[in-house]
PDB file of C-alpha atoms in Angstrom:
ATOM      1  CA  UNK A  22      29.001   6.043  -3.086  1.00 86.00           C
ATOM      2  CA  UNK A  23      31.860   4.131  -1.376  1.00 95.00           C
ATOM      3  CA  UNK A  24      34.513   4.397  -4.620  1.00 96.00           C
ATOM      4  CA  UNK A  25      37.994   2.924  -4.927  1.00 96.00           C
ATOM      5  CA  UNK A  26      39.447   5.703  -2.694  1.00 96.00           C
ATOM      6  CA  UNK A  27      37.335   5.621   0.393  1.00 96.00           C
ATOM      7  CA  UNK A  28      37.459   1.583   0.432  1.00 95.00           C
ATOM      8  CA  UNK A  29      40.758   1.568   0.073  1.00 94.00           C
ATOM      9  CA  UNK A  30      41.136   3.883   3.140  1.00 95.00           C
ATOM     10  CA  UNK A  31      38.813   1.931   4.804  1.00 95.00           C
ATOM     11  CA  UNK A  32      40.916  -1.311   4.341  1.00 92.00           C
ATOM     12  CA  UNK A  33      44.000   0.534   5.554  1.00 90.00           C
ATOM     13  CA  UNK A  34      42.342   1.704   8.744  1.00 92.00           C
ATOM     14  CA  UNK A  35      42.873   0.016  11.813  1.00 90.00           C
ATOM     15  CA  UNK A  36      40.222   1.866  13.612  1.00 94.00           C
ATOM     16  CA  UNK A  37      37.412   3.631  13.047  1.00 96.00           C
ATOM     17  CA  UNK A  38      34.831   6.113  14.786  1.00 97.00           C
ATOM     18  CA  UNK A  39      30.881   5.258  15.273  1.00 98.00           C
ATOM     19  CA  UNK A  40      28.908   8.845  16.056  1.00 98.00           C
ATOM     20  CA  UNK A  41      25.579   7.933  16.704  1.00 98.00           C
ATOM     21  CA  UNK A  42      22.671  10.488  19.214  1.00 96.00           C
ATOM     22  CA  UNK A  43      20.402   9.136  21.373  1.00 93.00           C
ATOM     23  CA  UNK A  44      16.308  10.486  21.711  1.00 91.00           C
ATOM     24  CA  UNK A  45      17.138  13.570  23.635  1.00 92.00           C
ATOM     25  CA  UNK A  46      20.217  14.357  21.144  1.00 92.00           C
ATOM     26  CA  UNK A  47      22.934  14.112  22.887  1.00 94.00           C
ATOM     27  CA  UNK A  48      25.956  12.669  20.776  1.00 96.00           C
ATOM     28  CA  UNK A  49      28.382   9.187  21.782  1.00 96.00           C
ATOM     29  CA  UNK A  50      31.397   8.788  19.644  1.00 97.00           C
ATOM     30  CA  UNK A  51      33.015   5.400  19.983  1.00 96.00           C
ATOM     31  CA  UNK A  52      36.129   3.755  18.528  1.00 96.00           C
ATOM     32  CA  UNK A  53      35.235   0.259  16.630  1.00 96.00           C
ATOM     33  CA  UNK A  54      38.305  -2.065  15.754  1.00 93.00           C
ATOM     34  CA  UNK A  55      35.929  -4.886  13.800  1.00 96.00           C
ATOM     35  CA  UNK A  56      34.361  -3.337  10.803  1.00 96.00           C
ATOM     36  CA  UNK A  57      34.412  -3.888   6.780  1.00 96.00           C
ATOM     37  CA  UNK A  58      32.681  -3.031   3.858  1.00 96.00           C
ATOM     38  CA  UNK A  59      29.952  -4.810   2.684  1.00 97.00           C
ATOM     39  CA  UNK A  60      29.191  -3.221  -0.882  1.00 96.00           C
ATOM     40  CA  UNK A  61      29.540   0.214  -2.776  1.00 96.00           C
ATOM     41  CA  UNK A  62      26.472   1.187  -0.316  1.00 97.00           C
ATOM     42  CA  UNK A  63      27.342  -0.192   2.698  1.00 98.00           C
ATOM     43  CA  UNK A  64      29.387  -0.338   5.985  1.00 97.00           C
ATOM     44  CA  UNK A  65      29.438  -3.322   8.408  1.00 98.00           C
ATOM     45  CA  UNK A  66      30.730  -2.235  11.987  1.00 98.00           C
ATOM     46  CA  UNK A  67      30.518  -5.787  14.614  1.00 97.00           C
ATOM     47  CA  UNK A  68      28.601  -4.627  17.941  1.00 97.00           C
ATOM     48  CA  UNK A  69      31.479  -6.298  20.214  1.00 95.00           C
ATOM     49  CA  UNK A  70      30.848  -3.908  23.299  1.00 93.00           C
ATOM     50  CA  UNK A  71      28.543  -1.403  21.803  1.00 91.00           C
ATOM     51  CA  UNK A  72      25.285  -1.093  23.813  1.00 94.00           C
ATOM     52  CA  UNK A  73      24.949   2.490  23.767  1.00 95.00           C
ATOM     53  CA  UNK A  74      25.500   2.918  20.206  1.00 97.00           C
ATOM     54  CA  UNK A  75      22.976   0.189  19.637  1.00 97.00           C
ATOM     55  CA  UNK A  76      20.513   1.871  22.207  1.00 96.00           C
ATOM     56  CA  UNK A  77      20.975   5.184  19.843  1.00 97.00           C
ATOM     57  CA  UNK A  78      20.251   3.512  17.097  1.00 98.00           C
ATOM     58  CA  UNK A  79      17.332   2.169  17.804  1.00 96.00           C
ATOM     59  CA  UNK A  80      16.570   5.714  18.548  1.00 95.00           C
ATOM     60  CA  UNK A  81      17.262   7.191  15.777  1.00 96.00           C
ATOM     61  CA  UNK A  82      19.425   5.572  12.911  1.00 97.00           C
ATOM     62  CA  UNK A  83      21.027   8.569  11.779  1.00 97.00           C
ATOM     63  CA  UNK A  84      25.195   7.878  12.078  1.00 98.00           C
ATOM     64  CA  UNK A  85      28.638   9.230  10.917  1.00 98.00           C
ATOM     65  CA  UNK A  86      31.809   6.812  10.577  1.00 98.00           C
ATOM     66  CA  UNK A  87      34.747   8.008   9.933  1.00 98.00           C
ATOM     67  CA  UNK A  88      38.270   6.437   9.687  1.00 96.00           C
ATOM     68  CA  UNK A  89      41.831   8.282   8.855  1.00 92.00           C
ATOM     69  CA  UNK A  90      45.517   7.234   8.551  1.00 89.00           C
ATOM     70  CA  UNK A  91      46.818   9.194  11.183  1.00 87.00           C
ATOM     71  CA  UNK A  92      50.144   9.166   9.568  1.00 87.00           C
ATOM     72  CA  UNK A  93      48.834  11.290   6.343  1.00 88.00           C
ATOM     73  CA  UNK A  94      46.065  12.736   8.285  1.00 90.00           C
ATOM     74  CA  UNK A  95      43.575  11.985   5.683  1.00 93.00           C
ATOM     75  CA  UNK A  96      40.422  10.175   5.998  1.00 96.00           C
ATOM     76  CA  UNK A  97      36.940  10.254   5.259  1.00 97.00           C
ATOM     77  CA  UNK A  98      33.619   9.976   6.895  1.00 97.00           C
ATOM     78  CA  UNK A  99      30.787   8.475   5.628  1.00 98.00           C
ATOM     79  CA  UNK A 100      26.763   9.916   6.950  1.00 98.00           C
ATOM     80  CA  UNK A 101      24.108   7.139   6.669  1.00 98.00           C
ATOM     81  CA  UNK A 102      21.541   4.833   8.522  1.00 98.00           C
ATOM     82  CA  UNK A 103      22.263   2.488  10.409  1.00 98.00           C
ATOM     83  CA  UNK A 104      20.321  -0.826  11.506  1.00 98.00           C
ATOM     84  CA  UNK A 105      21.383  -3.142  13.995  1.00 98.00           C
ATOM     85  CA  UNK A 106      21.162  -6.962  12.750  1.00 98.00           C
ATOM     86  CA  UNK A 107      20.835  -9.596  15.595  1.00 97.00           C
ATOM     87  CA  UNK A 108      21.843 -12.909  14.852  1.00 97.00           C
ATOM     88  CA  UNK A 109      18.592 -14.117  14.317  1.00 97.00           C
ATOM     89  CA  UNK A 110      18.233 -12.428  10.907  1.00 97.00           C
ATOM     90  CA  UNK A 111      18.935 -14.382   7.642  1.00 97.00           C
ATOM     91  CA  UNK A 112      21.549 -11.152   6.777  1.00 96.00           C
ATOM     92  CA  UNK A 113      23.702 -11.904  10.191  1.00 97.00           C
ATOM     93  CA  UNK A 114      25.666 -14.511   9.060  1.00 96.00           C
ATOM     94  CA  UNK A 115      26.659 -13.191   5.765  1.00 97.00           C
ATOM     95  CA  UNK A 116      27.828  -9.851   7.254  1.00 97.00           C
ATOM     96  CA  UNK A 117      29.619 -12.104  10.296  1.00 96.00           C
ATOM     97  CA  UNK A 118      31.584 -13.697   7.597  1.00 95.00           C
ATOM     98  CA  UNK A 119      33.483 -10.050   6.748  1.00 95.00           C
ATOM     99  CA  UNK A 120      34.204  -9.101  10.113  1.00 96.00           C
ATOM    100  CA  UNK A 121      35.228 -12.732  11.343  1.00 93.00           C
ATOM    101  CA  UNK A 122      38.589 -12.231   9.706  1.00 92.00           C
ATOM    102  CA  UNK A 123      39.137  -8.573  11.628  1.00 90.00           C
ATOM    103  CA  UNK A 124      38.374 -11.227  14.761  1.00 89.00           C
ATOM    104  CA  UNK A 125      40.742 -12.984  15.028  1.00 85.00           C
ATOM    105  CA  UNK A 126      38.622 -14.882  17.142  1.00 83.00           C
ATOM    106  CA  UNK A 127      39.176 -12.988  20.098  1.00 89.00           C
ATOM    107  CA  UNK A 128      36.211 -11.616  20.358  1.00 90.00           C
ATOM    108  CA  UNK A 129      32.199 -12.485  19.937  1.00 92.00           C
ATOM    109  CA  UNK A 130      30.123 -10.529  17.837  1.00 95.00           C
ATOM    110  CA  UNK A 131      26.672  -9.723  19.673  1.00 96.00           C
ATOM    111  CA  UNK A 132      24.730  -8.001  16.510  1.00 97.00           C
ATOM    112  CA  UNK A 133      26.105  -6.370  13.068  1.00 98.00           C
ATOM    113  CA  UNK A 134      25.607  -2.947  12.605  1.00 98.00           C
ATOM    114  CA  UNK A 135      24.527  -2.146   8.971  1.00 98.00           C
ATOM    115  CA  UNK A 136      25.721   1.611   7.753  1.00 98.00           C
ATOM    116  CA  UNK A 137      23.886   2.547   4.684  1.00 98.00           C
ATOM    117  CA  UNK A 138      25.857   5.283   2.982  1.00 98.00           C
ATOM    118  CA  UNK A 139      23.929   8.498   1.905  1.00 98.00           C
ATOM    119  CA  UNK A 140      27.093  10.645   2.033  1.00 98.00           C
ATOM    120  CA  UNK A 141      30.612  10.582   1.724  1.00 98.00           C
ATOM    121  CA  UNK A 142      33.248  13.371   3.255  1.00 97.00           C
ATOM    122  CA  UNK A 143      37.086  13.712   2.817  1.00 96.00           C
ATOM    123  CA  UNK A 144      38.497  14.611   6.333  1.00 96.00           C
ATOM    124  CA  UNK A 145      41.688  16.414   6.134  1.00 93.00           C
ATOM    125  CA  UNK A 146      44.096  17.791   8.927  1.00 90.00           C
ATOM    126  CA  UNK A 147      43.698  21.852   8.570  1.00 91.00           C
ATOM    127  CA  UNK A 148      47.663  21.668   7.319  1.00 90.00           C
ATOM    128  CA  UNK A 149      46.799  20.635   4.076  1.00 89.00           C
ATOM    129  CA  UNK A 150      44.378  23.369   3.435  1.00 91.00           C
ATOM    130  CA  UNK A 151      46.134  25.923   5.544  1.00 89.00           C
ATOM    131  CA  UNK A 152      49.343  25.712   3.743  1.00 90.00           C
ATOM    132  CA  UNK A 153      48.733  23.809   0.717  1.00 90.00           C
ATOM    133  CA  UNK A 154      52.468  24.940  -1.026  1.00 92.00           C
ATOM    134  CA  UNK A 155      54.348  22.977   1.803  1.00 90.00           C
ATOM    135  CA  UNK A 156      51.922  20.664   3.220  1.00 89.00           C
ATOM    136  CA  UNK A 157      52.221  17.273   1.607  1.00 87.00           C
ATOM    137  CA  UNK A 158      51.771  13.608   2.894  1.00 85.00           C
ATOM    138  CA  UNK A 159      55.447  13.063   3.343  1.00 85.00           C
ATOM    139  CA  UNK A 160      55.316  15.856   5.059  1.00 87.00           C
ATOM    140  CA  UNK A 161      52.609  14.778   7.135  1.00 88.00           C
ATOM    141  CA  UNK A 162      53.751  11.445   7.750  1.00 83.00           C
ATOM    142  CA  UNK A 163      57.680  12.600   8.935  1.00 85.00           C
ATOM    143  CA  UNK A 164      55.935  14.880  11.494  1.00 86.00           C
ATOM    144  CA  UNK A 165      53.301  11.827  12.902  1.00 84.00           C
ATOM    145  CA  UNK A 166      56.490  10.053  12.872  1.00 87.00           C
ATOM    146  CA  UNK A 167      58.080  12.601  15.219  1.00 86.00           C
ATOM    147  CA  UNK A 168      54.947  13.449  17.492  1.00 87.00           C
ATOM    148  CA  UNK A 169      54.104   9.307  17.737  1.00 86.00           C
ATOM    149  CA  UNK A 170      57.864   8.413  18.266  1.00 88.00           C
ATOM    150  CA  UNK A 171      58.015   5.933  15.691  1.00 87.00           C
ATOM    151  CA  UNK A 172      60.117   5.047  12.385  1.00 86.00           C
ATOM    152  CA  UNK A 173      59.461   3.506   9.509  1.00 79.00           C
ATOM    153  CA  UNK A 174      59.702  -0.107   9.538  1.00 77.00           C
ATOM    154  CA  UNK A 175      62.176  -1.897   7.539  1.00 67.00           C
ATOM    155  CA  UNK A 176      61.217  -3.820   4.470  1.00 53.00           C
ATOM    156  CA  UNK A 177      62.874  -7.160   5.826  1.00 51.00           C
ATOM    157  CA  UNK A 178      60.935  -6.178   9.226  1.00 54.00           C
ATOM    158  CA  UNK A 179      57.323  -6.692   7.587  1.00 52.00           C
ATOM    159  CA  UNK A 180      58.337  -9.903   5.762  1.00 53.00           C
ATOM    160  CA  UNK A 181      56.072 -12.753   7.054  1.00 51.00           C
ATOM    161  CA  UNK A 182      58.012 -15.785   7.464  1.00 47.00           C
ATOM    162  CA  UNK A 183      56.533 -18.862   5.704  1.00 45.00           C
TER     163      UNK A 183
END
């Protein structure tokens, strides 16, 4: 379900998006900075400040997460159940240990959220399907570039001294 492609994009995502409805159906989308993947089958997203996606879940465990590069505008979203795991479970620890490093130990991680994956969607900005003959990710990324301000960094910028 969750193939080279989308875990790749998922390990180049600095954010991603939690949709979850609570009992009377009305939708919450929040943004989740802690999150990994667990298997081929799986999404772990670290309740941090989550309670009304937790509430919703225990409501009904039906979810969508999705996560693009907003400089290629290309992402995907993944539709699954969800489960909250509290610390007390034997399976907390285990899924702690991937989001620990996404930490940095700043911040404490209240419960797990467990995404099993029953679908996977590419999301793509309308551009690419709009005008497919000139719409490509260079493209994509030069105008993100332009509409965020930024340029690209230098290769002697990312270098990590020893």
């Amino acid at each position: 379900m969750l193939d080279t492609t989308v875990l790749n994009a998922l390990h180049a995502s600095v954010l991603c998006w939690l949709a979850t409805c609570d009992a009377q159906g009305q939708p919450n989308v929040s943004p989740k900075e802690v999150f990994a993947a667990v298997d081929a089958q799986h999404l772990v997203i670290a309740h941090i400040a989550s309670p009304r996606s937790v509430r919703n879940i225990a409501d009904n465990p039906r979810v969508c997460v999705s996560f693009i590069d907003v400089f290629t505008q290309k992402g995907f979203k993944v539709l699954g159940d969800a489960t909250v795991i509290r610390p007390r479970d034997p399976r907390f620890a285990s899924l702690e240990a991937l989001l620990q490093p996404k930490t940095q130990g700043k911040f404490s991680i209240h419960a797990a959220i467990l995404v099993r994956a029953a679908a996977v969607e590419p999301i793509l900005a309308p551009s690419y399907r709009l005008f497919p003959n000139e719409t490509t990710e260079a493209s994509q990324i030069a105008s993100a570039m332009h509409t965020y301000g930024v340029t690209p960094a230098r290769a002697q910028d990312q270098e990590v001294a020893p």
